[in-house]
Short mmCIF file of C-alpha atoms in Angstrom, two decimals:
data_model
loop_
_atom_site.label_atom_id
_atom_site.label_comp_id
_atom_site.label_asym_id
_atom_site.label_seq_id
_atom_site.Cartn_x
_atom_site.Cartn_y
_atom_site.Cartn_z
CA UNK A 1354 -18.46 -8.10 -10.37
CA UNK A 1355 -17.68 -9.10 -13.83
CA UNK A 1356 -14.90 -12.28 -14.54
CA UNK A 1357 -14.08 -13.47 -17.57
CA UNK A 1358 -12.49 -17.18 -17.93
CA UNK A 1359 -11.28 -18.71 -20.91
CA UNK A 1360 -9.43 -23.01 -20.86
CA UNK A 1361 -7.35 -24.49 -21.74
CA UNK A 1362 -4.61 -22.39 -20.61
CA UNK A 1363 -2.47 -24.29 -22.64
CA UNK A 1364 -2.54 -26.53 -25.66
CA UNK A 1365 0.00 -28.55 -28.16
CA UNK A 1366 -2.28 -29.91 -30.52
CA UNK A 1367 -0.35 -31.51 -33.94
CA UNK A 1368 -1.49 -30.15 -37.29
CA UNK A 1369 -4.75 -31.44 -38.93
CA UNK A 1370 -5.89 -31.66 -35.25
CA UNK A 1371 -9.41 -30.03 -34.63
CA UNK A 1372 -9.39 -26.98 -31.82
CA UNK A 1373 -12.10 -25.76 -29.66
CA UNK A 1374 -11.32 -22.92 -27.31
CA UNK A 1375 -14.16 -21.42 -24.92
CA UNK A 1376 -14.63 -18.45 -23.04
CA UNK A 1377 -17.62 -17.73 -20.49
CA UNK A 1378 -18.16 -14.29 -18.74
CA UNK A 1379 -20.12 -13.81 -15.66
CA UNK A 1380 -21.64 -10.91 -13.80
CA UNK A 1381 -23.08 -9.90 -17.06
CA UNK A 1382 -25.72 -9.69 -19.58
CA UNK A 1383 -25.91 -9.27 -23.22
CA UNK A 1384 -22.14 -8.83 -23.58
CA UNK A 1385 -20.14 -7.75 -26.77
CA UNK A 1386 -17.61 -10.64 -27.02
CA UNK A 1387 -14.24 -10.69 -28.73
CA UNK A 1388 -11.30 -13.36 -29.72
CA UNK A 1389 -7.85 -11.94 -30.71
CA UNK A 1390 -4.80 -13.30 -31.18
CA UNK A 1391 -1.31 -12.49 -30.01
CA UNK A 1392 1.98 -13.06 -32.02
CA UNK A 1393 5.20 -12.06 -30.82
CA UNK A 1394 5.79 -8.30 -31.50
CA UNK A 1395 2.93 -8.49 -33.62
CA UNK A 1396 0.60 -6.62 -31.17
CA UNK A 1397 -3.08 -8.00 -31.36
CA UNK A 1398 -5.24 -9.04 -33.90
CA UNK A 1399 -8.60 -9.16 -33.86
CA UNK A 1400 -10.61 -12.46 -35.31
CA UNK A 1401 -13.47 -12.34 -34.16
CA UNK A 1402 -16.38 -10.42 -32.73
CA UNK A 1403 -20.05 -11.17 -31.97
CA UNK A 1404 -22.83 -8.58 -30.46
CA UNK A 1405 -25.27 -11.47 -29.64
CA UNK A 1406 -25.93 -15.03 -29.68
CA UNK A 1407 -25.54 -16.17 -33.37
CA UNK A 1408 -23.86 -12.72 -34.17
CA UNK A 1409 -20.75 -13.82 -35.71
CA UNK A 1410 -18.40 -11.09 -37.85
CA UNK A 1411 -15.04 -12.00 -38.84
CA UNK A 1412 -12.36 -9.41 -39.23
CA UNK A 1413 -9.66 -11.65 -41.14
CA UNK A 1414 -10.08 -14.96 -43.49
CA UNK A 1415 -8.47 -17.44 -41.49
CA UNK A 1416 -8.41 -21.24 -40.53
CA UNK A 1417 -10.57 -20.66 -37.64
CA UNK A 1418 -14.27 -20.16 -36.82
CA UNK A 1419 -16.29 -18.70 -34.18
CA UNK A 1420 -19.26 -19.59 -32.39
CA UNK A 1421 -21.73 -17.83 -29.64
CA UNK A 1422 -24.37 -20.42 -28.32
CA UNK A 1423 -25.28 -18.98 -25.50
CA UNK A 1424 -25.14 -15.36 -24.43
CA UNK A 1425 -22.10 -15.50 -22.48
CA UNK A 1426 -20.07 -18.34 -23.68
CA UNK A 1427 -18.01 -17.81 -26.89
CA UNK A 1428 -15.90 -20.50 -29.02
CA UNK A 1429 -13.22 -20.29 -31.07
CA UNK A 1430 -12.98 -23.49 -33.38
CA UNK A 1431 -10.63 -24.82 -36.10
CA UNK A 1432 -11.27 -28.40 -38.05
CA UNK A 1433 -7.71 -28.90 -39.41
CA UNK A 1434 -4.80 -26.83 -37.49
CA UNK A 1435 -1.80 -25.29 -39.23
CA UNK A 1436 1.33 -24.23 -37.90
CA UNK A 1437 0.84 -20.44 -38.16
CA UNK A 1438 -2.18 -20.84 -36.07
CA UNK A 1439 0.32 -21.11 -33.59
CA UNK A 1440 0.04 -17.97 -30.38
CA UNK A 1441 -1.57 -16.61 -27.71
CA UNK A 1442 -5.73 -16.09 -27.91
CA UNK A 1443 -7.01 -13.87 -25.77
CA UNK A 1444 -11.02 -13.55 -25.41
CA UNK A 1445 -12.79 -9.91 -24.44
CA UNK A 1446 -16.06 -8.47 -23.60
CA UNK A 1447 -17.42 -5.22 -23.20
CA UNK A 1448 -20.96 -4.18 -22.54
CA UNK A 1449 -23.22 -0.63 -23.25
CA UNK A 1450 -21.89 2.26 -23.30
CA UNK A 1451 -18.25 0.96 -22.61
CA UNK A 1452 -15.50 1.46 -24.70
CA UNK A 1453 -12.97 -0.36 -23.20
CA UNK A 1454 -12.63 -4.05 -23.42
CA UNK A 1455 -11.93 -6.71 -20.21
CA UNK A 1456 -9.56 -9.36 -21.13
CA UNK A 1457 -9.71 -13.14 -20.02
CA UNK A 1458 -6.53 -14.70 -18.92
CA UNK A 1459 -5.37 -16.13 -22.51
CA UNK A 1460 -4.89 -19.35 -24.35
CA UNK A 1461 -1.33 -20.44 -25.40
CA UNK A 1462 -1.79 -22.80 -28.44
CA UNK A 1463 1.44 -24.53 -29.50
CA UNK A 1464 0.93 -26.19 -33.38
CA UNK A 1465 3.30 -28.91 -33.65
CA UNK B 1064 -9.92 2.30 -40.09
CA UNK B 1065 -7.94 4.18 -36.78
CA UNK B 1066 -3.81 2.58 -36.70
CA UNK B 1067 -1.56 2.97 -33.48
CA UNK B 1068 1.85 3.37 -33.89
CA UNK B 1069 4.15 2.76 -30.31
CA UNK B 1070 7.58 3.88 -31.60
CA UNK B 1071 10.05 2.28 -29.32
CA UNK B 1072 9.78 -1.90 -28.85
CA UNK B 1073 11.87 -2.20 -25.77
CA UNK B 1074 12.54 0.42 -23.12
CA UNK B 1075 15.30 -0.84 -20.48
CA UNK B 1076 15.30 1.66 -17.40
CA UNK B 1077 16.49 1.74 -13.68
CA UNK B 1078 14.43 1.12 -10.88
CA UNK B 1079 13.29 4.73 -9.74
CA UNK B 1080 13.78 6.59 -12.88
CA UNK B 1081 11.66 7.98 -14.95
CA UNK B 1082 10.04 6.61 -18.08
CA UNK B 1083 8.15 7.50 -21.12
CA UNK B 1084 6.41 5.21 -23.77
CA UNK B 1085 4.95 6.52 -26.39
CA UNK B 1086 2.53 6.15 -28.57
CA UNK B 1087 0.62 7.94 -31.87
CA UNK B 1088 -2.56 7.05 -32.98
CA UNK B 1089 -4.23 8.23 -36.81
CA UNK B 1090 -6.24 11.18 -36.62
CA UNK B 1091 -10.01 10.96 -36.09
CA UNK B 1092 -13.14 13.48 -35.16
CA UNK B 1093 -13.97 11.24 -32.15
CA UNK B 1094 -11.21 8.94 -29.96
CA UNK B 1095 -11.02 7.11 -26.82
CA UNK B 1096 -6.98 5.76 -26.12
CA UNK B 1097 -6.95 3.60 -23.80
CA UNK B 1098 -3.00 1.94 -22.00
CA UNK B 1099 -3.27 -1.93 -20.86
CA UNK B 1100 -0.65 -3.91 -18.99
CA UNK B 1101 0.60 -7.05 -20.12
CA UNK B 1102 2.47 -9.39 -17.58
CA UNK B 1103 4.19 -12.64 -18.78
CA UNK B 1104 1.70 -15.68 -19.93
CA UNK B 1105 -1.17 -13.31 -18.64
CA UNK B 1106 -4.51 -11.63 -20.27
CA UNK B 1107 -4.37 -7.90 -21.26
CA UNK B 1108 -5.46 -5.49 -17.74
CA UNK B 1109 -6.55 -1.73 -18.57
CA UNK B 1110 -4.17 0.34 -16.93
CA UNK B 1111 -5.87 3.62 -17.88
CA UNK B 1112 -8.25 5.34 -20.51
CA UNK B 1113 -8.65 8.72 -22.17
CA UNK B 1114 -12.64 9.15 -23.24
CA UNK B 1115 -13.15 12.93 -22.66
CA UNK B 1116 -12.35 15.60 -20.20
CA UNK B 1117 -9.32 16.10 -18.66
CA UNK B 1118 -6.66 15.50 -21.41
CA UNK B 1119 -4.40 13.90 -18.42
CA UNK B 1120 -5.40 10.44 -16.81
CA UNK B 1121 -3.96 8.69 -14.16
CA UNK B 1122 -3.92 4.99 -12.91
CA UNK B 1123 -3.97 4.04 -9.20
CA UNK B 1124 -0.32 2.66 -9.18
CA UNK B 1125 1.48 6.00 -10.50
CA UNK B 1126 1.69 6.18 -14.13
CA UNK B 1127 -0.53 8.70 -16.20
CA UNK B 1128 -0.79 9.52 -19.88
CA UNK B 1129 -1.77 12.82 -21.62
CA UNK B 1130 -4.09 12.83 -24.61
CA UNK B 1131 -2.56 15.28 -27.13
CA UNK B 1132 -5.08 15.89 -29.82
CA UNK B 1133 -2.46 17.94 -31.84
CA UNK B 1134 0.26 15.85 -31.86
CA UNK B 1135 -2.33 12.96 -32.13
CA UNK B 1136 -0.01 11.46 -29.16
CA UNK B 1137 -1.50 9.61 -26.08
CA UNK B 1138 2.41 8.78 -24.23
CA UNK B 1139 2.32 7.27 -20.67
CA UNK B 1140 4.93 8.15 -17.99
CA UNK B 1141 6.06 7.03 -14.36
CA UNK B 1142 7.92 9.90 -12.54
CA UNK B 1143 9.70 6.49 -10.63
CA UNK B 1144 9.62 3.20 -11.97
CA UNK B 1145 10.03 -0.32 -9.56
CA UNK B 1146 11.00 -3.58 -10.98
CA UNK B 1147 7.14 -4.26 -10.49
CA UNK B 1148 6.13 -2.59 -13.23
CA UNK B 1149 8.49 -4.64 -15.49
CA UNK B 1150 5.74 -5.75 -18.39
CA UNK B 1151 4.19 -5.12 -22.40
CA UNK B 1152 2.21 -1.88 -22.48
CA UNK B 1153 0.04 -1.38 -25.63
CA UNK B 1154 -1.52 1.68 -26.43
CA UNK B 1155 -5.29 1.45 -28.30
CA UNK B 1156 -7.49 3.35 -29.49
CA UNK B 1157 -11.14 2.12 -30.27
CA UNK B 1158 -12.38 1.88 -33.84
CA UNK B 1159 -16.04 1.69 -34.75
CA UNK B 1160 -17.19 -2.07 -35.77
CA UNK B 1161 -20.19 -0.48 -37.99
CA UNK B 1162 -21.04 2.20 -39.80
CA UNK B 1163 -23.54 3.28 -37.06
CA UNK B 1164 -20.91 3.63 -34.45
CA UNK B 1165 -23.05 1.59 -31.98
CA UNK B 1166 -19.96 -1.00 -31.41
CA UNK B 1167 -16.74 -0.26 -31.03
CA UNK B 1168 -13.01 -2.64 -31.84
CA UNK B 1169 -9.59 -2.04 -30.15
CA UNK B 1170 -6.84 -1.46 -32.82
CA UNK B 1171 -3.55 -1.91 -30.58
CA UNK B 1172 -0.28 -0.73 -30.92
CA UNK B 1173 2.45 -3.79 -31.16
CA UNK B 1174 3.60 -3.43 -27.45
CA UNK B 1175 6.53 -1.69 -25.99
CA UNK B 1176 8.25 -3.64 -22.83
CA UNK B 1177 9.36 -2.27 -20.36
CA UNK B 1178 12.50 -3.92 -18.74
CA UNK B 1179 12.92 -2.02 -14.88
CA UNK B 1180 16.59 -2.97 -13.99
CA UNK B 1181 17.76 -3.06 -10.00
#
């Protein structure tokens, strides 16, 4: 079966700090991966998405980056934090003919 | 670009009674809703999907949601809640990445939770 793990589970990083979040999936190949990020009653929003390794597309200009260097493991990067980068990232994949997404168990970043 | 709109940000109920959450998606030739379950400091889990078919889906622990294609509506009800289900439900719906439709995006709803009360 499929699992989906994504560390830290938590992080205070000050600003100007650098970030580097990863996810991995198993039990899979060629996966569409996903990073979105959670506000509070903001819903989800997604950042990132990437249909192969070194397929990067970004939904939203932002502070942050995204990487894919191998075919399951997908990185969410920043070199200079800000305060409203600040929530709760949440990394997805979904494969084929699916149209549903599988979520990882989240990120909370705290931007002091 | 599809939008999700779930119309009520907190719903407080009894355990055992009833509930509804709703949500309204934009109109579209071709959409797949999906409901996920959010429980505190945890990932998103799919609680149940509409793709085709049957316009009413259920999930193994009791709740079910009725795709509505002319009210655009997609709303997910318990006939008995327990303190259990006390979570964030989002309503999606999936949104093509591309022009070719070959990839699909989740455009969520901003959450509705669900308080179940003893």
């Amino acid at each position: 079966s499929q699992t989906i793990h994504q560390w830290p589970a938590t992080l205070v990083q000050p600003v100007g700090s650098p970030l580097s979040l990863e996810c991995t999936v198993e039990g899979t190949s060629n996966p569409n991966l996903y990073w979105y990020r959670q506000a509070a009653g903001r819903g989800l929003q997604l950042l990132f998405y990437s249909v192969g390794i070194g397929q990067i597309s970004s939904e939203v200009p932002q502070n942050l980056s995204a990487s894919r260097p191998q075919d399951r493991q997908f990185i969410l990067s920043s070199k200079k934090l800000l305060l409203s980068d600040s929530g709760f990232y949440l990394c997805a994949w979904s494969v084929g003919a699916l149209y549903e997404q599988y979520f990882g168990p989240g990120t909370r970043l705290t931007v002091t | 670009a599809q939008s999700v709109t779930q119309l009520d940000s907190q719903v407080p109920v009894f355990e055992e009674a009833p509930v509804e959450l709703r949500c309204n998606y934009s109109s579209s030739v071709s959409v797949y809703l999906f409901w996920y379950v959010q429980y505190p400091n945890q990932g998103l889990q799919l609680l149940l999907k509409y793709l085709s078919g049957s316009t009413l889906v259920e999930s193994i622990n009791g709740f079910e949601a009725e795709f509505n294609k002319s009210q655009t509506s997609f709303h997910l009800r318990k006939p008995s809640v327990h303190i259990s289900d006390t979570a964030e439900y989002f309503c999606a719906v999936s949104d093509p990445l591309n022009s070719g439709g070959s990839n699909y995006k989740l455009t969520f709803g901003k959450g509705t939770l669900l308080t179940v009360n003893p």
